[in-house]
mmCIF file of C-alpha atoms in Angstrom:
data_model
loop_
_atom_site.group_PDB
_atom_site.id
_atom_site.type_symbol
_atom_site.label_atom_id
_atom_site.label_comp_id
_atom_site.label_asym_id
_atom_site.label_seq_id
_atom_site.Cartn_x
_atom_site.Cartn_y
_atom_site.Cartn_z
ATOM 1 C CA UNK F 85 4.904 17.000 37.607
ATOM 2 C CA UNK F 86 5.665 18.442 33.950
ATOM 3 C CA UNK F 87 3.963 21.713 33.873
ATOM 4 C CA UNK F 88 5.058 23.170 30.721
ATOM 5 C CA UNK F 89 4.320 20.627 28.120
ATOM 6 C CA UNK F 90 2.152 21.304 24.975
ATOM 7 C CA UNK F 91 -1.436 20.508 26.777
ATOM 8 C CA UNK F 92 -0.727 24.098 28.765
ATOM 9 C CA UNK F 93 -1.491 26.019 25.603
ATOM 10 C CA UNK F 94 -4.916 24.353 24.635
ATOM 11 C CA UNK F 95 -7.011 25.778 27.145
ATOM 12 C CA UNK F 96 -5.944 29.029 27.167
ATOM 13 C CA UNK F 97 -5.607 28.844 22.976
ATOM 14 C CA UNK F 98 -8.977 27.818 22.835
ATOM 15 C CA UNK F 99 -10.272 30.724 24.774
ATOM 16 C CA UNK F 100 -8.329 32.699 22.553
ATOM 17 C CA UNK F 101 -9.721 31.049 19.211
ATOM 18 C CA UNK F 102 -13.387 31.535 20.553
ATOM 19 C CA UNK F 103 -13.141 34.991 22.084
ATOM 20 C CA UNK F 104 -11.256 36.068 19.055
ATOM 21 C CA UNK F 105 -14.122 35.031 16.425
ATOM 22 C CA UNK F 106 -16.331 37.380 18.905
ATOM 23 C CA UNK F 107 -14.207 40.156 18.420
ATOM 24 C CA UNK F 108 -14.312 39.555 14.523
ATOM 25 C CA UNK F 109 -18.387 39.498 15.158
ATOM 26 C CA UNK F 110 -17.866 42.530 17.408
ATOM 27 C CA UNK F 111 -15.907 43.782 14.003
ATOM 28 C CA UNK F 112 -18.294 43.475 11.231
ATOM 29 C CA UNK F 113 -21.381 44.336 13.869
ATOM 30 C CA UNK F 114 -20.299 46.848 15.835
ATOM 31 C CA UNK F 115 -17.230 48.682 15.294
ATOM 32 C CA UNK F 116 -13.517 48.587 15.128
ATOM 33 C CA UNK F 117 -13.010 50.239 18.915
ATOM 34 C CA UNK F 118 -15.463 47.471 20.053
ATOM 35 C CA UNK F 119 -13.614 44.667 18.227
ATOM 36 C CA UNK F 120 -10.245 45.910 19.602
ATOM 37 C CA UNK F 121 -11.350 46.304 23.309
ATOM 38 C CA UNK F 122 -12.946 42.528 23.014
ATOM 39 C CA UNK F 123 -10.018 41.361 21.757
ATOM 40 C CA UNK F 124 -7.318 42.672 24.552
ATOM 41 C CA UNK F 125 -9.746 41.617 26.641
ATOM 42 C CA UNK F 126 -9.368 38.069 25.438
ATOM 43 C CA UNK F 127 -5.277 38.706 25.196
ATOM 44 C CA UNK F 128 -5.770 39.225 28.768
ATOM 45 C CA UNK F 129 -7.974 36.187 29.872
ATOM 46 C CA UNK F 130 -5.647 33.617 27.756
ATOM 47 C CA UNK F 131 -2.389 35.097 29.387
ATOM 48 C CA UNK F 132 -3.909 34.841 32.763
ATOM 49 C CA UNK F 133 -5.215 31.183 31.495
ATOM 50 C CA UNK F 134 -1.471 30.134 30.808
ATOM 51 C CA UNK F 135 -0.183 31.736 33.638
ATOM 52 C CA UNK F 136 -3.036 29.987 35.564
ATOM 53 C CA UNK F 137 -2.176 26.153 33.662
ATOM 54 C CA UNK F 138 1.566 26.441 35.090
ATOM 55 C CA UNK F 139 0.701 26.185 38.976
ATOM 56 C CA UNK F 140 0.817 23.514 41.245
ATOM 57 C CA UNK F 141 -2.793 23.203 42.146
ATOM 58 C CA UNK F 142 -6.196 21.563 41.244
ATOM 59 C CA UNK F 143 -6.942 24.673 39.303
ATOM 60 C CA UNK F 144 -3.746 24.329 37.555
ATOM 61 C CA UNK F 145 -3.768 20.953 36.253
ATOM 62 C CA UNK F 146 -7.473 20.948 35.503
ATOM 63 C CA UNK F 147 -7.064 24.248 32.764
ATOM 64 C CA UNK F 148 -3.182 22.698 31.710
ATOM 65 C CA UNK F 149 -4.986 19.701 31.038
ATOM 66 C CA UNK F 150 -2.626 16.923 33.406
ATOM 67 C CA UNK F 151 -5.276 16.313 35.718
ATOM 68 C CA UNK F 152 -5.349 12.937 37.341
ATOM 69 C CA UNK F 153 -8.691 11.067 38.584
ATOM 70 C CA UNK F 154 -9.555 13.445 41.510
ATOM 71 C CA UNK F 155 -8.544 16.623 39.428
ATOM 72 C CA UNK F 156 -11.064 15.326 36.637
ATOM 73 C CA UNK F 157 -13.876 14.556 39.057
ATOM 74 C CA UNK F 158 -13.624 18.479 40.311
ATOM 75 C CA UNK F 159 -13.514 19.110 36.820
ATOM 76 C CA UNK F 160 -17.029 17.202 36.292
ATOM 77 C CA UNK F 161 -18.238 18.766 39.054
ATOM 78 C CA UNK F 162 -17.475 22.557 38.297
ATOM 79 C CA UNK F 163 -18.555 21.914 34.803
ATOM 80 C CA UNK F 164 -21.461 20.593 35.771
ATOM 81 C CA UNK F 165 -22.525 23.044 38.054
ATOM 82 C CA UNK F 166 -21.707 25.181 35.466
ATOM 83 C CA UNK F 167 -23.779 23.968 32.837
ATOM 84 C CA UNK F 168 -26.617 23.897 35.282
ATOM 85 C CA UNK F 169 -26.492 27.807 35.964
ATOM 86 C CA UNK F 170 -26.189 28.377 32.354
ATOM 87 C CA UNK F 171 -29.349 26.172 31.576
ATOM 88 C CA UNK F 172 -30.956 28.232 34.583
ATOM 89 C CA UNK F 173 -30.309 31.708 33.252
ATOM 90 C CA UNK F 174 -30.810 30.223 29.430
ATOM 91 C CA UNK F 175 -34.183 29.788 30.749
ATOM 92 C CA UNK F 176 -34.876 33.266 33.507
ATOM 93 C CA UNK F 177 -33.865 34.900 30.010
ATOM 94 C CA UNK F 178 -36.740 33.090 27.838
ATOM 95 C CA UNK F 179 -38.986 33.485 30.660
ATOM 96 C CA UNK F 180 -38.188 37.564 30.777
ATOM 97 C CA UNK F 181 -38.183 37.314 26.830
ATOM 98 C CA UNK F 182 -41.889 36.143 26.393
ATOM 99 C CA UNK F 183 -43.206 38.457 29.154
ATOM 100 C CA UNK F 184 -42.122 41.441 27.705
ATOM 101 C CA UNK F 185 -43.085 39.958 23.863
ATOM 102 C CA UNK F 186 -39.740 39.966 22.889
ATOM 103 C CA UNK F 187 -38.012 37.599 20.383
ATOM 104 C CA UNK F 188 -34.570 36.006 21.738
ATOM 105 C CA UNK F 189 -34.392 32.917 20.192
ATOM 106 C CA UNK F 190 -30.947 32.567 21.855
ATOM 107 C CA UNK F 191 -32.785 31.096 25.058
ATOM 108 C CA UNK F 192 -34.096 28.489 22.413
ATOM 109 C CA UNK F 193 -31.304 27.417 21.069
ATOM 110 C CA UNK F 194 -29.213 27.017 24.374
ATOM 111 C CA UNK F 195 -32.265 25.243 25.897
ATOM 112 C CA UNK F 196 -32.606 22.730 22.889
ATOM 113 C CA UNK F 197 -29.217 22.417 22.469
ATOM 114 C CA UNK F 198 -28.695 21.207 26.323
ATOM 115 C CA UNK F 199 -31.623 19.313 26.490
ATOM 116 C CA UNK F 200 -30.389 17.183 23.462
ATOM 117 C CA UNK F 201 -26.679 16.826 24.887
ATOM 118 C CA UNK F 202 -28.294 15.878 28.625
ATOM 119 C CA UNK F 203 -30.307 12.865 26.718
ATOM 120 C CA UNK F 204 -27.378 12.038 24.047
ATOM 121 C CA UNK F 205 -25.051 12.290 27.838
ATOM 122 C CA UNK F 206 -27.461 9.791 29.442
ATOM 123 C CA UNK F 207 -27.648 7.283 26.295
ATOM 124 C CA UNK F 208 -23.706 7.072 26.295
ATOM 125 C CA UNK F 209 -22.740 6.626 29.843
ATOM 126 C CA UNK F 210 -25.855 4.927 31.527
ATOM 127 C CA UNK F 211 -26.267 1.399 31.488
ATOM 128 C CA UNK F 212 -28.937 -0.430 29.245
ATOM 129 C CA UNK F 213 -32.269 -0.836 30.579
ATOM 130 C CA UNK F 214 -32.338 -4.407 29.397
ATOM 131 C CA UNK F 215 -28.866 -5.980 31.593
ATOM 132 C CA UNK F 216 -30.280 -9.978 32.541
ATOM 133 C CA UNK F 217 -31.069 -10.068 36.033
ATOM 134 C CA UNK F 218 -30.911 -13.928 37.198
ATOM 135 C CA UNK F 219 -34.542 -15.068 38.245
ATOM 136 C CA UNK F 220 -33.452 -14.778 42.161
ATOM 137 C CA UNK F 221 -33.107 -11.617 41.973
ATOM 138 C CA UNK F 222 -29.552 -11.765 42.632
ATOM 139 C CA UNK F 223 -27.396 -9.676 40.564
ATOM 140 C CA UNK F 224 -24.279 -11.424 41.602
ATOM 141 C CA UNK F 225 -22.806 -8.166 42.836
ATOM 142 C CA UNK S 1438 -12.820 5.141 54.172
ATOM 143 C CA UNK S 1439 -10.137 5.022 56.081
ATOM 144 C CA UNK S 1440 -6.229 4.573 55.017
ATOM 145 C CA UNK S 1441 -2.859 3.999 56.143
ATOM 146 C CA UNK S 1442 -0.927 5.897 53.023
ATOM 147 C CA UNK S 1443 0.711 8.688 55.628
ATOM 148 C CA UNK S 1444 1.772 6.139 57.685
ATOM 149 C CA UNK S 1445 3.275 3.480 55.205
ATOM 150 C CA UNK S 1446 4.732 6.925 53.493
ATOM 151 C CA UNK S 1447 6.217 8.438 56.935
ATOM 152 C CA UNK S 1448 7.578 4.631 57.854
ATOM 153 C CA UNK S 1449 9.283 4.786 54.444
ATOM 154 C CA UNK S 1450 10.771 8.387 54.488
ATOM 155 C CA UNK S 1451 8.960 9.480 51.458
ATOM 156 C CA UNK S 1452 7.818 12.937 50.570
ATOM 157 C CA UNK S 1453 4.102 13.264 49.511
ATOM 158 C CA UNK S 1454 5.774 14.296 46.207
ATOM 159 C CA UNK S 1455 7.904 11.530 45.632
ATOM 160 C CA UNK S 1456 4.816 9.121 46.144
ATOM 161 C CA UNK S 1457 2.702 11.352 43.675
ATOM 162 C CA UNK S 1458 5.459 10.990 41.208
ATOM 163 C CA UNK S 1459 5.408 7.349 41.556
ATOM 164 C CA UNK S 1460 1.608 7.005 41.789
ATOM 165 C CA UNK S 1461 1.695 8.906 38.633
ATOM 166 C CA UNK S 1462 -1.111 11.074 40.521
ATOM 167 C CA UNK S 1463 -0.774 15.150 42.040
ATOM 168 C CA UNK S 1464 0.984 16.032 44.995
ATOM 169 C CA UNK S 1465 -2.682 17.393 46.046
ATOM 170 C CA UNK S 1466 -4.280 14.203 45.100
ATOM 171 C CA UNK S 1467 -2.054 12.572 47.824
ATOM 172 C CA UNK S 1468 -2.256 14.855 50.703
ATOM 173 C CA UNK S 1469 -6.381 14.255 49.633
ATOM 174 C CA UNK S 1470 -5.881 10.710 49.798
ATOM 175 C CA UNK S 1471 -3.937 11.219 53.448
ATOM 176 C CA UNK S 1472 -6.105 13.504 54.745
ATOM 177 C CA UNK S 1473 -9.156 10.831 53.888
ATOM 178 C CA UNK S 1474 -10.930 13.606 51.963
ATOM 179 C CA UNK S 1475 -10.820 11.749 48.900
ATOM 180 C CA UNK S 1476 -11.218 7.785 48.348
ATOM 181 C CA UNK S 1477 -9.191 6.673 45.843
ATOM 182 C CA UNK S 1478 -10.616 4.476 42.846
ATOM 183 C CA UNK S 1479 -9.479 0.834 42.877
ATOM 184 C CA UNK S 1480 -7.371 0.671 40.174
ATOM 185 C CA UNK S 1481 -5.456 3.684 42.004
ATOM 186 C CA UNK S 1482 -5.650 1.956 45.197
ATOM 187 C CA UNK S 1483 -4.253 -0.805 43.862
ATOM 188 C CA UNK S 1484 -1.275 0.659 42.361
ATOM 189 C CA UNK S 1485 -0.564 2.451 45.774
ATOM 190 C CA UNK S 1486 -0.926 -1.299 47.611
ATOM 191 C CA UNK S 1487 1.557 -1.964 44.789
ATOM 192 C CA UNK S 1488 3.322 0.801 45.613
ATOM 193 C CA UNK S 1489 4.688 0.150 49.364
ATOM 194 C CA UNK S 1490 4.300 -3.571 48.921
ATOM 195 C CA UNK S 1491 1.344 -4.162 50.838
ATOM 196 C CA UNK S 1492 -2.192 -5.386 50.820
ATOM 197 C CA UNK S 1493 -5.117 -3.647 49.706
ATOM 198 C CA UNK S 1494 -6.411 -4.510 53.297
ATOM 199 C CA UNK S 1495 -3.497 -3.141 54.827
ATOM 200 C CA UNK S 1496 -3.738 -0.158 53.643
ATOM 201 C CA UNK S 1497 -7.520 0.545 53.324
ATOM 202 C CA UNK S 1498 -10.180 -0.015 55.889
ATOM 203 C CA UNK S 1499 -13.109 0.164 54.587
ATOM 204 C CA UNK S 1500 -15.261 -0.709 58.000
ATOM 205 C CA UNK S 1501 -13.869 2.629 59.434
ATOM 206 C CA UNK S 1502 -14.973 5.855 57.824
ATOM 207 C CA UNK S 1503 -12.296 8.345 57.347
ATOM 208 C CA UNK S 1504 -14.336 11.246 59.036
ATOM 209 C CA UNK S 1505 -16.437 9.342 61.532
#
């Protein structure tokens, strides 16, 4: 299987995109030392990423992007499970955050912001509450 | 459920690689499929049916579990 095609670099040059605007963040509010150590962290991660997206393994096709229909179904699953612990500690933090009166709106956002994609996730793929069932009861599955 | 893809591949003298490479699927994906640890969807057991020239009965059997 082709393992050095074009779809290895978006993963890991995504990573690199994202992590780099934090370092630019970490630039104008923190310092230049900060910024720097961010960013060769990040060099780091999307190396390892690449290196990562050119073996021959579930892990390999899933972040090179060739996955076939098993390798996308472990992908569903680790990203969901993944989006589940971030929801969980999105809310421990709010949770921590009101008890000690503090303002981190961040919880907020993340918990809105998954909330709305769950619902906008179970309008697009589940089926319409309305599908004609004959009289019977038979679907005719 | 349960399948006979190592068996129609051994009879044949394939490598699990050359059947992922025609399945169009991962070398992983097949030793999965072999190993019964992963049921393929139709349209994939189809094209493996396809594949060795075979029935979709012949080489699934869905009335035995893979792991029973």
């Amino acid at each position: 299987m082709k393992m050095f095609g074009r779809k290895r670099l978006v993963r890991p040059l995504s990573v690199g995109i994202l992590g780099t605007m934090i370092a630019g963040a970490a630039a104008i509010g923190s310092s230049w030392v900060n910024a720097l150590a961010v960013e060769l962290f990040v060099v780091l991660l999307v190396l390892g990423l690449f290196a990562l997206a050119g073996t021959d393994s579930d892990v390999g096709a899933v972040i090179g992007r060739r996955e076939d229909e098993r390798q996308k179904l472990i992908e569903a699953r680790a990203l969901a499970l993944s989006m589940k612990v971030m929801y969980s500690a999105a809310i421990v933090c709010a949770v921590i955050a009101i008890a000690l009166k503090d303002n981190y709106w961040q919880a907020d956002v993340i918990g809105s912001c998954g909330g709305l994609a769950f619902l906008i996730g179970l309008r697009i793929f589940a089926l319409p509450g309305h599908v004609d069932i004959p009289p019977d009861g038979d679907s005719g599955v | 459920m349960k399948n006979h893809l190592r068996d129609h591949r051994v009879l044949r003298g394939l490598s699990q690689v050359e059947v992922a490479t025609g399945l169009g699927v991962s070398r992983q994906t097949v030793i999965a499929i072999e190993s019964g640890r992963y049921s393929p969807s139709l349209p994939l057991a189809f094209r493996i049916s396809r594949f060795f020239g075979v029935s979709i009965e012949t080489m699934f059997d869905p009335e035995e579990e893979a792991y029973s």
